[in-house]
Short mmCIF file of C-alpha atoms in Angstrom, two decimals:
data_model
loop_
_atom_site.label_atom_id
_atom_site.label_comp_id
_atom_site.label_asym_id
_atom_site.label_seq_id
_atom_site.Cartn_x
_atom_site.Cartn_y
_atom_site.Cartn_z
CA MET J 4 0.00 0.00 0.00
CA GLN J 5 1.34 3.39 -0.99
CA ILE J 6 0.04 6.56 0.65
CA ILE J 7 -0.01 9.50 -1.77
CA PRO J 8 -0.68 12.81 0.02
CA ALA J 9 -2.79 15.36 -1.85
CA ILE J 10 -2.17 19.05 -2.27
CA ASP J 11 -5.19 20.86 -3.72
CA VAL J 12 -4.43 24.38 -4.90
CA ILE J 13 -6.60 27.51 -5.09
CA ASP J 14 -4.98 30.93 -5.54
CA GLY J 15 -1.59 29.29 -4.99
CA LYS J 16 -2.60 28.06 -1.52
CA CYS J 17 -3.01 24.57 -0.07
CA VAL J 18 -6.73 23.97 0.53
CA ARG J 19 -9.28 21.21 1.01
CA LEU J 20 -12.91 21.02 -0.04
CA SER J 21 -15.81 18.85 1.12
CA LYS J 22 -17.57 16.81 -1.61
CA GLY J 23 -15.76 18.97 -4.15
CA GLU J 24 -17.85 22.06 -3.30
CA TYR J 25 -15.80 25.22 -3.71
CA ASP J 26 -17.71 27.17 -1.08
CA THR J 27 -16.47 24.70 1.56
CA LYS J 28 -12.84 25.72 0.94
CA LYS J 29 -10.52 25.63 3.95
CA VAL J 30 -6.98 26.98 3.62
CA TYR J 31 -4.41 24.82 5.44
CA ASN J 32 -1.22 26.52 4.33
CA GLU J 33 -0.34 29.59 2.27
CA ASP J 34 2.68 27.77 0.82
CA PRO J 35 2.15 24.36 -0.85
CA LEU J 36 5.92 23.94 -1.20
CA GLU J 37 6.30 23.99 2.57
CA VAL J 38 3.66 21.25 2.79
CA ALA J 39 5.36 19.18 0.08
CA ARG J 40 8.72 19.42 1.84
CA GLN J 41 7.09 18.22 5.05
CA PHE J 42 5.69 15.19 3.23
CA GLN J 43 9.12 14.46 1.82
CA ASP J 44 10.58 14.61 5.34
CA TRP J 45 8.06 11.91 6.30
CA GLY J 46 9.53 9.58 3.68
CA VAL J 47 6.78 10.11 1.11
CA SER J 48 7.88 9.66 -2.51
CA ARG J 49 4.64 10.37 -4.42
CA LEU J 50 2.47 13.48 -4.39
CA HIS J 51 -0.91 14.23 -5.97
CA VAL J 52 -1.35 17.90 -6.89
CA VAL J 53 -4.71 19.23 -8.09
CA ASP J 54 -5.20 22.63 -9.69
CA LEU J 55 -8.71 23.43 -8.49
CA ASP J 56 -8.68 26.81 -10.19
CA GLY J 57 -7.73 25.03 -13.39
CA ALA J 58 -10.51 22.46 -12.98
CA LYS J 59 -13.07 25.25 -12.83
CA ALA J 60 -11.47 27.41 -15.55
CA GLY J 61 -10.93 24.58 -18.02
CA HIS J 62 -7.20 25.22 -18.46
CA ILE J 63 -4.06 24.97 -16.35
CA VAL J 64 -3.76 27.86 -13.86
CA ASN J 65 -1.47 26.99 -10.92
CA HIS J 66 1.48 25.72 -12.94
CA LYS J 67 3.90 27.97 -11.04
CA THR J 68 2.99 26.13 -7.83
CA LEU J 69 3.65 22.82 -9.58
CA GLU J 70 7.00 24.12 -10.82
CA LYS J 71 8.04 25.19 -7.31
CA ILE J 72 7.18 21.82 -5.80
CA CYS J 73 8.91 19.83 -8.54
CA GLY J 74 11.93 22.11 -8.59
CA HIS J 75 12.54 22.10 -4.84
CA THR J 76 11.67 18.53 -3.80
CA SER J 77 12.52 15.05 -5.10
CA LEU J 78 8.85 13.97 -5.03
CA THR J 79 7.27 12.19 -7.98
CA VAL J 80 4.28 14.38 -8.74
CA ASP J 81 1.13 13.57 -10.62
CA PHE J 82 -0.83 16.66 -11.61
CA GLY J 83 -4.46 17.20 -12.56
CA GLY J 84 -7.11 19.86 -12.85
CA GLY J 85 -7.97 21.80 -16.00
CA LEU J 86 -5.85 19.79 -18.43
CA LYS J 87 -7.79 20.10 -21.67
CA THR J 88 -5.26 20.63 -24.46
CA SER J 89 -1.87 19.41 -25.56
CA ASP J 90 -0.52 22.82 -24.53
CA ASP J 91 -1.81 22.29 -20.98
CA LEU J 92 -0.03 18.94 -20.95
CA ARG J 93 3.18 20.46 -22.28
CA ILE J 94 3.13 23.09 -19.52
CA ALA J 95 2.51 20.47 -16.82
CA PHE J 96 5.38 18.27 -18.00
CA GLU J 97 7.74 21.24 -18.49
CA CYS J 98 6.95 22.32 -14.91
CA GLY J 99 8.10 18.91 -13.65
CA ALA J 100 5.05 16.66 -13.42
CA ALA J 101 6.00 13.00 -13.87
CA MET J 102 2.40 12.05 -14.64
CA VAL J 103 -0.85 13.85 -15.38
CA THR J 104 -4.42 12.92 -14.56
CA GLY J 105 -7.15 13.47 -17.14
CA GLY J 106 -10.76 13.38 -15.99
CA SER J 107 -13.16 15.72 -17.78
CA ILE J 108 -11.13 15.51 -21.00
CA ALA J 109 -11.58 11.73 -21.07
CA VAL J 110 -15.36 12.25 -21.10
CA LYS J 111 -15.74 15.36 -23.22
CA ASN J 112 -12.94 14.89 -25.75
CA PRO J 113 -11.96 11.21 -25.80
CA SER J 114 -10.02 11.48 -29.06
CA GLU J 115 -7.72 14.11 -27.50
CA PHE J 116 -7.24 11.98 -24.37
CA GLU J 117 -6.50 8.88 -26.43
CA GLY J 118 -3.93 10.94 -28.33
CA TRP J 119 -2.21 11.72 -25.03
CA ILE J 120 -2.06 8.01 -24.20
CA SER J 121 -0.50 7.26 -27.60
CA LYS J 122 2.01 10.13 -27.41
CA TYR J 123 3.19 9.88 -23.79
CA GLY J 124 2.36 6.27 -22.91
CA PRO J 125 0.03 4.91 -20.23
CA GLU J 126 2.77 5.15 -17.59
CA ARG J 127 2.51 8.97 -17.74
CA ILE J 128 -1.27 9.34 -18.23
CA ILE J 129 -3.63 8.50 -15.36
CA LEU J 130 -7.38 8.26 -15.86
CA GLY J 131 -9.36 10.35 -13.40
CA ALA J 132 -12.65 8.56 -12.78
CA ASP J 133 -14.56 10.58 -10.21
CA ALA J 134 -18.02 9.27 -9.46
CA LYS J 135 -21.24 10.62 -8.03
CA ASP J 136 -23.86 7.91 -7.56
CA ARG J 137 -21.67 5.73 -9.80
CA LYS J 138 -21.85 8.25 -12.67
CA ILE J 139 -18.72 10.03 -13.91
CA ALA J 140 -18.53 13.68 -12.78
CA VAL J 141 -16.64 16.36 -14.70
CA THR J 142 -15.64 20.05 -14.70
CA GLY J 143 -14.36 20.18 -11.16
CA TRP J 144 -17.24 17.87 -10.15
CA THR J 145 -19.80 20.57 -11.01
CA GLU J 146 -21.42 18.36 -13.70
CA THR J 147 -22.49 14.71 -13.69
CA SER J 148 -22.29 12.86 -17.00
CA SER J 149 -24.45 9.96 -18.17
CA GLN J 150 -21.48 7.57 -18.18
CA ASP J 151 -21.46 4.69 -15.70
CA LEU J 152 -18.23 4.40 -13.72
CA ILE J 153 -17.10 0.82 -14.30
CA PRO J 154 -17.90 0.57 -18.04
CA PHE J 155 -16.15 3.93 -18.51
CA VAL J 156 -13.01 2.66 -16.78
CA ALA J 157 -13.14 -0.67 -18.62
CA ALA J 158 -13.29 1.08 -21.99
CA TYR J 159 -10.14 3.05 -21.25
CA ARG J 160 -8.39 -0.01 -19.85
CA ALA J 161 -8.96 -1.60 -23.26
CA LYS J 162 -7.28 1.46 -24.82
CA GLY J 163 -4.15 1.02 -22.74
CA ILE J 164 -4.79 2.91 -19.49
CA SER J 165 -3.53 1.00 -16.46
CA LYS J 166 -3.73 3.52 -13.60
CA VAL J 167 -6.98 5.11 -12.46
CA ILE J 168 -7.64 7.55 -9.63
CA CYS J 169 -11.19 6.95 -8.48
CA THR J 170 -12.89 9.33 -6.08
CA ASP J 171 -16.30 8.65 -4.59
CA ILE J 172 -17.37 12.31 -4.46
CA SER J 173 -19.95 11.74 -1.72
CA ARG J 174 -17.11 10.70 0.59
CA ASP J 175 -14.45 13.23 -0.42
CA GLY J 176 -13.37 15.40 2.49
CA MET J 177 -16.02 13.90 4.76
CA LEU J 178 -13.72 11.65 6.84
CA GLN J 179 -16.35 8.90 6.86
CA GLY J 180 -14.39 6.03 5.33
CA PRO J 181 -13.47 5.09 1.74
CA ALA J 182 -15.61 3.19 -0.76
CA VAL J 183 -13.82 -0.14 -0.25
CA ASP J 184 -16.52 -2.26 -1.88
CA LEU J 185 -16.58 -0.03 -4.96
CA TYR J 186 -12.83 -0.39 -5.47
CA LYS J 187 -13.01 -4.16 -5.00
CA GLU J 188 -15.76 -4.32 -7.62
CA MET J 189 -13.68 -2.24 -10.04
CA MET J 190 -10.66 -4.50 -9.66
CA ASP J 191 -12.82 -7.63 -10.03
CA GLU J 192 -14.54 -6.29 -13.17
CA VAL J 193 -11.53 -4.71 -14.91
CA GLU J 194 -8.49 -6.96 -15.22
CA GLY J 195 -5.03 -5.45 -14.72
CA LEU J 196 -6.28 -2.18 -13.28
CA PHE J 197 -4.06 -0.25 -10.82
CA VAL J 198 -6.61 1.50 -8.63
CA ILE J 199 -5.63 4.58 -6.65
CA ALA J 200 -8.38 5.13 -4.11
CA SER J 201 -9.39 8.65 -3.14
CA GLY J 202 -11.95 10.14 -0.80
CA GLY J 203 -13.20 9.40 2.68
CA VAL J 204 -10.04 8.22 4.45
CA SER J 205 -10.28 9.25 8.10
CA CYS J 206 -7.59 7.20 9.85
CA ALA J 207 -4.90 4.56 9.42
CA ALA J 208 -7.48 1.78 9.85
CA ASP J 209 -9.25 2.97 6.68
CA ILE J 210 -5.98 2.67 4.76
CA GLU J 211 -5.40 -0.80 6.18
CA ALA J 212 -8.92 -1.83 5.08
CA LEU J 213 -8.10 -0.73 1.53
CA ALA J 214 -4.82 -2.66 1.66
CA GLU J 215 -6.63 -5.80 2.82
CA ALA J 216 -9.00 -5.41 -0.14
CA GLY J 217 -6.01 -5.39 -2.48
CA VAL J 218 -6.05 -1.69 -3.35
CA PRO J 219 -2.40 -0.77 -4.11
CA ALA J 220 -2.43 2.98 -3.45
CA VAL J 221 -4.51 5.66 -1.78
CA ILE J 222 -4.62 9.45 -1.96
CA VAL J 223 -5.05 11.06 1.46
CA GLY J 224 -5.79 14.71 2.08
CA LYS J 225 -7.95 16.04 4.89
CA ALA J 226 -7.11 13.20 7.29
CA ILE J 227 -3.47 14.32 7.18
CA TYR J 228 -4.24 18.02 7.47
CA GLU J 229 -6.63 17.42 10.37
CA LYS J 230 -3.94 15.28 12.07
CA ARG J 231 -6.07 12.13 12.10
CA ILE J 232 -3.14 10.24 10.58
CA SER J 233 0.28 10.80 12.09
CA PRO J 234 3.59 11.05 10.23
CA GLU J 235 4.65 7.88 12.07
CA GLU J 236 1.65 5.98 10.69
CA ILE J 237 2.36 7.23 7.19
CA MET J 238 5.97 6.11 7.43
CA ARG J 239 4.96 2.70 8.85
CA ILE J 240 2.38 1.98 6.15
CA ASN J 241 4.55 3.22 3.29
CA ALA J 242 7.47 1.17 4.58
#
């Protein structure tokens, strides 16, 4: 099990939302780089950075924050939020992202997203499959599409995608436990899928429940910022 801390960015600041609703924003640190360096001190090697301004605007916005984190830490960063064009992707990679996550683009412009997979390879492109009532949500979770979660993921697995970040939006930021059964179902239904769970983690026991279910990685945000998971627990589980 790999713990991947999340840094969500609005106005260049480290924030968290509840259920993806922007009016629930809580600022945890004015300097995301300071937060990233702290994670690195805890032995973390992977980081998930989300440009929430970009997700709403439909294009990359907080690339300078990404550049600072990548330029001043040794963390492997995956970056998402507002990536809609090849130019957005170019900026993200030039700023140091090792991987990018495409969510809305995979729904609204599948030919563009498939082009990214072909050009950069599935090891650098992660599918963002964020679900509300098992339907894919897009545009910073402000819209719900008609696409069912598991068939959507299966279709992209057939096109070469191997890694998927799946967030159960109803649980995100709520500290009420992750959707363990949903992730188990995804892995049972879609062969060879590397599922990165996201949303709902409240404590180390939640992470251990995901590990027991066979989930290989989990993104954790609010539980870290609210000190419900200690640095010692993160180091123990990652080790």
